[in-house]
Short mmCIF file of C-alpha atoms and ligand atoms in Angstrom, two decimals:
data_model
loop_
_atom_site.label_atom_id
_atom_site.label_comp_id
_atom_site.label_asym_id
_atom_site.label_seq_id
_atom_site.Cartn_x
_atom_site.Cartn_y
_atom_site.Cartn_z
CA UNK A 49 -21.49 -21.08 -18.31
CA UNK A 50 -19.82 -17.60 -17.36
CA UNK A 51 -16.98 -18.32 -20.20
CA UNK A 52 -20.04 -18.89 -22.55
CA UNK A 53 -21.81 -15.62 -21.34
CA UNK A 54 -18.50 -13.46 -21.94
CA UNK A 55 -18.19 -15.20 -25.35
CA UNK A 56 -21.09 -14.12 -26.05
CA UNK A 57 -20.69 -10.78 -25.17
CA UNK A 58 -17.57 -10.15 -27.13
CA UNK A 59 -18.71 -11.46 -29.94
CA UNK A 60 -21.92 -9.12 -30.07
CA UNK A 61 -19.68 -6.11 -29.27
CA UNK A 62 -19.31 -4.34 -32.20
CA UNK A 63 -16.16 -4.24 -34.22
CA UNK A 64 -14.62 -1.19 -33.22
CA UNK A 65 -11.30 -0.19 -34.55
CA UNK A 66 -8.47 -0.71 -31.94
CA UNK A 67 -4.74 -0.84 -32.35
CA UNK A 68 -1.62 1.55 -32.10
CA UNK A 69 -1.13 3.31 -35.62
CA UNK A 70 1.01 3.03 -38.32
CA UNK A 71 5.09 3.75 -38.36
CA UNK A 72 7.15 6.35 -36.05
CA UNK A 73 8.68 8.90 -38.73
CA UNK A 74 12.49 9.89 -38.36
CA UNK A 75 14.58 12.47 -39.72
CA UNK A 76 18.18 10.87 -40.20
CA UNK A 77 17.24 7.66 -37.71
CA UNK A 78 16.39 10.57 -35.51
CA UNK A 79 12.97 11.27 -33.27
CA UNK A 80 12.03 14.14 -31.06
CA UNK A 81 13.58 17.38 -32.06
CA UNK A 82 13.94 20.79 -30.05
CA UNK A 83 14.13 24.20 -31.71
CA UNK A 84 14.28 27.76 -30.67
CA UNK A 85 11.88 30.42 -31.97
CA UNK A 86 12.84 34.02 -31.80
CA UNK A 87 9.95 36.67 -30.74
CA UNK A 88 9.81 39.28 -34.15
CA UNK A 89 7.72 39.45 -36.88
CA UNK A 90 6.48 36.77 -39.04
CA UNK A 91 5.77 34.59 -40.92
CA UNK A 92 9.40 32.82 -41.90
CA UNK A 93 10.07 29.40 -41.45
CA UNK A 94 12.16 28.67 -38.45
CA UNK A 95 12.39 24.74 -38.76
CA UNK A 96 12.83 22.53 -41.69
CA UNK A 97 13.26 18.84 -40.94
CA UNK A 98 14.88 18.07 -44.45
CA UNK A 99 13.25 14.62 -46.05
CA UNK A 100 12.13 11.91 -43.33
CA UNK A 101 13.51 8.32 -43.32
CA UNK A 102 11.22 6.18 -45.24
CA UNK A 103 8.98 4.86 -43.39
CA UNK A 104 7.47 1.28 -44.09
CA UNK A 105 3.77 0.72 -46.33
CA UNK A 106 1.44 2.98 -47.47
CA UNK A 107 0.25 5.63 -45.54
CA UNK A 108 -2.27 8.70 -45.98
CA UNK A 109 -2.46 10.46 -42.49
CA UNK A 110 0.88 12.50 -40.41
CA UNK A 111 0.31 13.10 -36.69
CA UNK A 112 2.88 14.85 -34.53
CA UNK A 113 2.71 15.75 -30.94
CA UNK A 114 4.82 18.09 -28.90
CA UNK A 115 4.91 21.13 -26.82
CA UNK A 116 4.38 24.61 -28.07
CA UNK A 117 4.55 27.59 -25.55
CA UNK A 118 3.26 29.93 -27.91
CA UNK A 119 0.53 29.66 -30.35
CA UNK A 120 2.20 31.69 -32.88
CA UNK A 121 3.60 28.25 -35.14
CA UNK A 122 1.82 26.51 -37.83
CA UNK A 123 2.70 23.06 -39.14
CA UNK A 124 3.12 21.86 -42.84
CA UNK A 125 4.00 19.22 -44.48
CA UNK A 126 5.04 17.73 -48.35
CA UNK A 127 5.59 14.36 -50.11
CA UNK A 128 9.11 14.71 -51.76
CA UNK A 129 8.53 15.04 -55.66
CA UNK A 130 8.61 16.81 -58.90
CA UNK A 131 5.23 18.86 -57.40
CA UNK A 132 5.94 20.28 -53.97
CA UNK A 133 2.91 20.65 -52.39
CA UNK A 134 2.86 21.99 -48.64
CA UNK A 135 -0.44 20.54 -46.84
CA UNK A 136 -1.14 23.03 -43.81
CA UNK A 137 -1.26 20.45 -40.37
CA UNK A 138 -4.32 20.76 -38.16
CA UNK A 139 -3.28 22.23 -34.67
CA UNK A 140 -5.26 21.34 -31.32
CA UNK A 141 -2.83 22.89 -28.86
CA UNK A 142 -4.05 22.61 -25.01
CA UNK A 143 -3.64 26.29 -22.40
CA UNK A 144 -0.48 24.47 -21.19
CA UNK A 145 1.17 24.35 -24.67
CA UNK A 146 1.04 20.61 -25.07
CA UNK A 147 -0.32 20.33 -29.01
CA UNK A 148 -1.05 17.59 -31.61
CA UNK A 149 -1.26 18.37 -35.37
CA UNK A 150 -2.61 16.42 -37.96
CA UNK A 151 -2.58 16.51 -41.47
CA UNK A 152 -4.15 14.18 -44.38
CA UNK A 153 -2.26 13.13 -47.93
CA UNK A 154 -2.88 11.25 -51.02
CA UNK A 155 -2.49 7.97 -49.92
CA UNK A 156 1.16 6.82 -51.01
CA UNK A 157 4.48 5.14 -49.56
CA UNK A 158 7.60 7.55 -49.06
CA UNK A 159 8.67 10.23 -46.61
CA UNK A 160 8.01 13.63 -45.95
CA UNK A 161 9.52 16.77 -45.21
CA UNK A 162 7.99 18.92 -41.95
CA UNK A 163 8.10 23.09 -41.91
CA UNK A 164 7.08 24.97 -38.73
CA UNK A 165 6.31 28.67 -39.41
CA UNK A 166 6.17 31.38 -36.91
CA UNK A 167 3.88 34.19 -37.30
CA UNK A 168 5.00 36.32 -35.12
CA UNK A 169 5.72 35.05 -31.71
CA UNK A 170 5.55 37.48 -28.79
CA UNK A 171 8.89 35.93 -27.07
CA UNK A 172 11.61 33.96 -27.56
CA UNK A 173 10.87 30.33 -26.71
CA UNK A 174 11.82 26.65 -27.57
CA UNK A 175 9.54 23.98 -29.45
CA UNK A 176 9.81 20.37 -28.89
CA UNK A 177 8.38 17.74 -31.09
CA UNK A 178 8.64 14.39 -29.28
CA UNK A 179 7.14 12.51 -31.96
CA UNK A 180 5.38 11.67 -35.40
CA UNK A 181 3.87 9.11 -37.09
CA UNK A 182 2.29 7.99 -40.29
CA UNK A 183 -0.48 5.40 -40.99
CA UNK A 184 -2.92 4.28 -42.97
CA UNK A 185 -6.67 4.68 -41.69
CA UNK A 186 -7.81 0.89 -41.19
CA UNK A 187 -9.34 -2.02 -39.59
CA UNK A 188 -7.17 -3.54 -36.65
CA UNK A 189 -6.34 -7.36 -37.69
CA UNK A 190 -7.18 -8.91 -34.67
CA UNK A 191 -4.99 -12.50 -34.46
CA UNK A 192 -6.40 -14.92 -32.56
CA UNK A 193 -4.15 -14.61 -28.97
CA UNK A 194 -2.40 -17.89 -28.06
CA UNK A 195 -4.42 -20.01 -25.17
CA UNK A 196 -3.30 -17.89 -21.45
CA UNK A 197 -1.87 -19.74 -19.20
CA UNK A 198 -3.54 -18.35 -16.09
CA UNK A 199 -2.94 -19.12 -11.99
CA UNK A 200 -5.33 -18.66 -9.66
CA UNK A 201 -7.50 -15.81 -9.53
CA UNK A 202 -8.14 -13.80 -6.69
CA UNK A 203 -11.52 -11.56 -7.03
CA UNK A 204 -10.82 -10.19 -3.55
CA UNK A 205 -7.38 -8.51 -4.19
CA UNK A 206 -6.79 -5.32 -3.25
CA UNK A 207 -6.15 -2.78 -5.93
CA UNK A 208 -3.24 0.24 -4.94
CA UNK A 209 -4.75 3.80 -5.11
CA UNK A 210 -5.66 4.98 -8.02
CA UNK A 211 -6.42 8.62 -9.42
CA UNK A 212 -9.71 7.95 -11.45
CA UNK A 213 -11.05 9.57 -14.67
CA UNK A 214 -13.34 11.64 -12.58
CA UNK A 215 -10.11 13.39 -11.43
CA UNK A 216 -8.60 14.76 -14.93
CA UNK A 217 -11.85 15.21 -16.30
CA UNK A 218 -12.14 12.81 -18.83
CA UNK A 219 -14.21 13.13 -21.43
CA UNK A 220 -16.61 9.29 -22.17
CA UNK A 221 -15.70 6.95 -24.91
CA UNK A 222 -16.89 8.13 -28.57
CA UNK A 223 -17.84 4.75 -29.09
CA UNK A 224 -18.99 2.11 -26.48
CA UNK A 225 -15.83 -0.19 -25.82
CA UNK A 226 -15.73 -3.71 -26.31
CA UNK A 227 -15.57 -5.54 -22.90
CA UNK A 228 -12.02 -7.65 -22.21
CA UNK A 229 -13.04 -9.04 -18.85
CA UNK A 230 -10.14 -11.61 -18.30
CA UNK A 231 -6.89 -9.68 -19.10
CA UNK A 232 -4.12 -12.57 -19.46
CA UNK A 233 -0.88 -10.61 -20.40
CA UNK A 234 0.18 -6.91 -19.45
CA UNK A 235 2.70 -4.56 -21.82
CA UNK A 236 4.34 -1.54 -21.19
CA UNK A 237 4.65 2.09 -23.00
CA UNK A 238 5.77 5.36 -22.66
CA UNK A 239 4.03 8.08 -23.80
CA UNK A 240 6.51 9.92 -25.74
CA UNK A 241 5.66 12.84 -24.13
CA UNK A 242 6.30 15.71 -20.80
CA UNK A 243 8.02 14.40 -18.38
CA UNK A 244 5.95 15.45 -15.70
CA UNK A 245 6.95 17.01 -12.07
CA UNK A 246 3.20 17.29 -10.28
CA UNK A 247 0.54 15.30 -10.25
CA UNK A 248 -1.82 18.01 -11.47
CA UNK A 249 0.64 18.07 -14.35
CA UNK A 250 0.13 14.47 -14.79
CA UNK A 251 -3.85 14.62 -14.93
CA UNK A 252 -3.22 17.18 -17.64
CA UNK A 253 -1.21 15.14 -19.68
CA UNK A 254 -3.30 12.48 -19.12
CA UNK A 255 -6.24 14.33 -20.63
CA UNK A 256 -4.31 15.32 -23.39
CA UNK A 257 -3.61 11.86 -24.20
CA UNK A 258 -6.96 11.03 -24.44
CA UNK A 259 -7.89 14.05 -26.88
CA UNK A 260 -5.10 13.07 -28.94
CA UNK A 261 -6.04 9.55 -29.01
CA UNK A 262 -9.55 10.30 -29.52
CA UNK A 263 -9.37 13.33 -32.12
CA UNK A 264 -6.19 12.85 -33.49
CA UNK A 265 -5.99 8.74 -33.74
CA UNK A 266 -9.84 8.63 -33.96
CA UNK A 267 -9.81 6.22 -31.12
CA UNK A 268 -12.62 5.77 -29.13
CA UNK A 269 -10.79 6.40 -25.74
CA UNK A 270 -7.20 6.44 -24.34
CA UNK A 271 -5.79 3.87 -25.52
CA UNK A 272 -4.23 2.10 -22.11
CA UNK A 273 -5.33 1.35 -19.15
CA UNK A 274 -3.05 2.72 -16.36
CA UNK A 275 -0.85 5.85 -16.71
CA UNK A 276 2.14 5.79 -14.09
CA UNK A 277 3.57 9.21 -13.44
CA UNK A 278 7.52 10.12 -12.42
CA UNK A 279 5.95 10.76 -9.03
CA UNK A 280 4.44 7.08 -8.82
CA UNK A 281 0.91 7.80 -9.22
CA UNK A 282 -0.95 6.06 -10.89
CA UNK A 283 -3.76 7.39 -12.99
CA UNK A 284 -6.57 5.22 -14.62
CA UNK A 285 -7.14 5.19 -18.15
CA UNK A 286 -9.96 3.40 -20.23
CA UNK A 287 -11.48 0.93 -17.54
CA UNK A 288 -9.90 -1.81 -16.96
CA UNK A 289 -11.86 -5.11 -18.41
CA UNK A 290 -12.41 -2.99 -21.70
CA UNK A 291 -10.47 -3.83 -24.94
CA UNK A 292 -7.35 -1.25 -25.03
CA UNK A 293 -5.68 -0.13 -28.42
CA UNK A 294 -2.06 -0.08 -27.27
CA UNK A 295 -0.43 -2.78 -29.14
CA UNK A 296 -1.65 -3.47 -32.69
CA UNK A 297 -3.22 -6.43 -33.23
CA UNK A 298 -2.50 -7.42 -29.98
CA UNK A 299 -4.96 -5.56 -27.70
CA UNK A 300 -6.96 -8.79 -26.85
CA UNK A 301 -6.08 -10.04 -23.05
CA UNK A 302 -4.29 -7.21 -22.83
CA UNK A 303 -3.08 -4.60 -20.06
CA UNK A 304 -1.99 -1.44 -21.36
CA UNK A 305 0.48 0.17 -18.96
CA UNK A 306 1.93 3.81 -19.90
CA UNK A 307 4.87 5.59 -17.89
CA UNK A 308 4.79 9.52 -18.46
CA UNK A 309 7.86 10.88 -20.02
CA UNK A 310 10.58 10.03 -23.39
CA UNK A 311 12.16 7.35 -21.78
CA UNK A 312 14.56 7.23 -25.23
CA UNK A 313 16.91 9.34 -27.10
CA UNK A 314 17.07 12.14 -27.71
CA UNK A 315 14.94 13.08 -24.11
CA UNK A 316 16.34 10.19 -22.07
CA UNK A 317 13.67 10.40 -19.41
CA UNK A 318 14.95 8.13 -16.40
CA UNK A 319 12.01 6.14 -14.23
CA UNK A 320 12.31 6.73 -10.89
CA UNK A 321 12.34 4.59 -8.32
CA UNK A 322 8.38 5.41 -6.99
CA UNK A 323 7.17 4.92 -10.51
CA UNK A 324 8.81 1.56 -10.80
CA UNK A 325 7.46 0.61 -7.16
CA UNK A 326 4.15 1.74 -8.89
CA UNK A 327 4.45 -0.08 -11.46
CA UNK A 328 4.99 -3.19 -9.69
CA UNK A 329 2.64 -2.41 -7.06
CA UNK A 330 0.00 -2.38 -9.60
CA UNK A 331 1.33 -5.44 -11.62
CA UNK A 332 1.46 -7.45 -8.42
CA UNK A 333 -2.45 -6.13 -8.22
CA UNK A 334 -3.18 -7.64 -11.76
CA UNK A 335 -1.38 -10.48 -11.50
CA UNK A 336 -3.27 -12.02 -8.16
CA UNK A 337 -6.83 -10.66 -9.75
CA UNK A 338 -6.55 -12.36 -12.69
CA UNK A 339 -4.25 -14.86 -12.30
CA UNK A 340 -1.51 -12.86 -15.37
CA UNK A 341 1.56 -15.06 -15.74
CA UNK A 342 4.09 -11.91 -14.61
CA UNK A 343 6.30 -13.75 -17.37
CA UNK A 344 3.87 -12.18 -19.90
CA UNK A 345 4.57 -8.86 -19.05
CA UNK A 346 6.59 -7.10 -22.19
CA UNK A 347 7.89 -4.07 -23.70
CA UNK A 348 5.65 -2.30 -26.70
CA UNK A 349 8.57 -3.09 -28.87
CA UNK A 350 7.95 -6.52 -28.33
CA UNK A 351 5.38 -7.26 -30.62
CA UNK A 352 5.91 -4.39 -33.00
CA UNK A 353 9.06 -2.09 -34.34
CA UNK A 354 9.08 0.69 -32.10
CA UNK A 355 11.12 2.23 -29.65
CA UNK A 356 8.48 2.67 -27.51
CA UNK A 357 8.75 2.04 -23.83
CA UNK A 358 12.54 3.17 -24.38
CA UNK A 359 15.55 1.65 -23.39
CA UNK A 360 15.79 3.04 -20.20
CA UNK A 361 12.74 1.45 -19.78
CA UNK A 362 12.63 -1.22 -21.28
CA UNK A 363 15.61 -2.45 -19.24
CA UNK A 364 13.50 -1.96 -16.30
CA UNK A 365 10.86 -5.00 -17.49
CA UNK A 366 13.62 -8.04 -15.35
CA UNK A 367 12.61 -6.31 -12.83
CA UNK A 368 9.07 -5.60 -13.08
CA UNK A 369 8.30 -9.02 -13.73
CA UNK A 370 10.22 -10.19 -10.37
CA UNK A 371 8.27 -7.46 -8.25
CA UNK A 372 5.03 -8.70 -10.53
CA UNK A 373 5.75 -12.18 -9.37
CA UNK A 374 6.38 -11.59 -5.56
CA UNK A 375 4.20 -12.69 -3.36
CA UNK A 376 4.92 -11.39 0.76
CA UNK A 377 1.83 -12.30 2.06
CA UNK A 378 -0.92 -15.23 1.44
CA UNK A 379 -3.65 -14.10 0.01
CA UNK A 380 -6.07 -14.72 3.31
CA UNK A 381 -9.06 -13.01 3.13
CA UNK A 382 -8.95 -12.32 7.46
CA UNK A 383 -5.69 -10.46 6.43
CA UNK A 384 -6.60 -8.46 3.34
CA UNK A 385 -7.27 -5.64 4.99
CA UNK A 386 -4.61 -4.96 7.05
CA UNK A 387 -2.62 -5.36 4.48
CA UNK A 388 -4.53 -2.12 2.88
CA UNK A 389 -4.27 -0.37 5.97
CA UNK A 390 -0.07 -1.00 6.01
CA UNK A 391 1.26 -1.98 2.87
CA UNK A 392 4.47 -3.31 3.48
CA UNK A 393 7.74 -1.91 1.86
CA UNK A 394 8.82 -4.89 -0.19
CA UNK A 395 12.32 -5.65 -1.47
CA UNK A 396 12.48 -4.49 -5.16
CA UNK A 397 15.11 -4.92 -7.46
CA UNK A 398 18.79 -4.97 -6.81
CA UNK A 399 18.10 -5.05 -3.15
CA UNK A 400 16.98 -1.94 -2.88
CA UNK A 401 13.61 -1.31 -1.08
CA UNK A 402 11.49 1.19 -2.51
CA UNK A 403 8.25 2.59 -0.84
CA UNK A 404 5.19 1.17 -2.05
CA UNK A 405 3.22 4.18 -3.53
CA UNK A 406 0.99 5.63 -0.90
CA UNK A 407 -2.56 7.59 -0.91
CA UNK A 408 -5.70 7.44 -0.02
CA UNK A 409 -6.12 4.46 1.92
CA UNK A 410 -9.40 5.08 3.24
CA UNK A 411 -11.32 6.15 0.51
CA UNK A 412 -9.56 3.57 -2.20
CA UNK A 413 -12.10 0.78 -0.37
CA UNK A 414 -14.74 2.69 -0.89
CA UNK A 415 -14.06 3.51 -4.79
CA UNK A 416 -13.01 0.61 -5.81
CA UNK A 417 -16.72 -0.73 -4.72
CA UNK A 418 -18.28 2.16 -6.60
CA UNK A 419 -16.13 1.37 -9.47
CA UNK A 420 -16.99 -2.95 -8.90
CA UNK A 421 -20.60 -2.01 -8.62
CA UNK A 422 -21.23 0.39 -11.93
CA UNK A 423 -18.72 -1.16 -13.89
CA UNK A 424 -19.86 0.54 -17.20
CA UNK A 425 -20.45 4.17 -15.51
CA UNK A 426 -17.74 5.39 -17.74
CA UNK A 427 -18.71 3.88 -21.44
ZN1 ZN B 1678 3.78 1.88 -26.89
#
């Protein structure tokens, strides 16, 4: 009767494009890139990439994201061939210099060569572009996922602490999301971006995720559903039980999980020990609630070619999925709440124990009833 009801319900959603975008553009099988700008008088061009690798299909939109300290640097692009035509990028660059640009081409296979030019920047400073990507603007080709196989759910789990989208002002959905109400599998990311050091950096960055995601991938929200900062908070993204668009054509069933940082070449980004207890904190969470085989946690690259999480994270996923699957305490409801009140530090990895991430104890009870009882305050 309730599977019928939520059948129901996703079927009269409406079809909303979801899905992670099109190919990751390099320049000589290389990503992010860092270059200096020198404070004097403009405009010259003080980065050429030279032409991109190839990337695969047809594609008509570029979108690159990095960090710009001063606003002084414009973006263009061109389609190698016999007419070089330079399309100017659209810049949305946030106070703290993190910046997307975006620009649109005849739709088209091939590469692409990138120009920053400085107009005049007031001191000297260095750029980084973490990363770019082409795709084609298009429906999501939604497979049919393979049947779960699901444990035993526990709607009384206890959620870790969680940083809500009250707290980095996000703005609501552009378009209602479709509801995902049994989550089966989860799948990590990183998000290619700052590394962050505070967590009012990491609410930041968080909120520029979701502008870039919404204005710049035309997405109706962020696209996962928990962000995981260096310092081992953990920040929510679109609510949980709603569709994500993390991992093309797979969104359905699915968690989306982001760590903050480059976890990859050229950046490197390590995880730290209280973002991995996070991370499993919350996985052990996800997997009790809803009964997620910790088996079916993966890596983004998993289902698609990407780099994304990185290898220095995605060597982290053996892990994971042990600290997903470990299990200290019976779930008893008389001992649920002492177990809020003093998490235990649990064994973790190599047999090292790491601190479970801490908080706000008290007040986490009381949000996550708010958050149970107006589940669709934030569409
Ligand atoms: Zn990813």
């Amino acid at each position: 009767m309730r599977a019928d009801l939520l059948l129901a319900l996703l079927l009269a959603a409406p079809a909303l494009r979801a899905g992670d975008l099109g190919s990751e553009l390099t320049f000589a099988r290389r990503r992010g890139v860092e270059f200096q700008v020198f404070a004097g008088s403009g405009p010259r061009v003080v980065y050429d990439s030279g032409p991109s690798d190839v990337p695969d299909g047809d594609w008509d939109t570029l979108l690159i994201q990095g960090e710009m300290p001063d606003p002084s640097l414009r973006f263009a692009a061109s389609r190698p061939g016999a007419a070089e035509v330079w399309v100017e990028l659209q810049i949305h660059r946030f106070p703290n210099g993190r910046f997307w640009a975006k620009g649109r081409f005849r739709k088209g296979a091939g590469g692409l060569r990138l120009r920053a030019v400085d107009d005049g920047a007031k001191t000297d400073h260095e750029v980084a572009l973490y990363g770019a990507e082409v795709f084609a603007e298009g429906p999501d080709v939604s497979t049919t996922p393979a049947a779960p196989s699901r444990g035993p759910m526990d709607p009384g789990a206890v959620s870790p602490p969680v940083h809500g989208r009250a707290e980095w002002r996000a703005l609501p959905p552009t378009n209602p999301l479709s509801p995902d109400p049994l989550p089966w599998r989860i799948t990590l990311h990183h998000s290619d971006g700052r590394y962050t050091t505070s967590l009012a950096d990491s609410l930041d960055e968080t909120r520029f995720i979701q502008d870039f995601h919404q204005n710049g991938r035309k997405w109706s929200d962020i696209a996962y559903h928990f962000v995981v900062d260096p310092l081992g908070n953990i920040i929510e993204g679109r609510p949980l039980e709603t569709l994500g668009a993390h991992t093309l054509n797979n969104n359905e069933g699915n968690v989306g999980i982001v760590l903050l940082g480059a976890y990859h070449a050229p950046k490197n980004d390590k995880p730290t020990a209280a973002q991995l207890a996070a991370v499993g904190t919350l996985g052990r969470y996800l997997v009790r609630r809803f009964g997620i085989d910790p088996a079916s946690l993966k890596g983004h690259r998993d289902y698609k070619q990407t780099d994304c999480p990185g290898d220095l994270a995605y060597t982290t996923l053996a892990e994971l999925r042990r600290a997903f699957g470990s299990d200290p305490a019976p779930a008893h409801p008389a001992r649920k709440k002492r177990m809020v009140a003093a998490a235990p530090t649990e064994p973790y990895g190599e047999g090292v124990s790491l601190p479970l991430s801490g908080g706000e104890g008290p007040d986490w009870d009381q949000r996550a009833r708010n958050s149970a009882a107006s589940p669709s305050a934030t569409r």
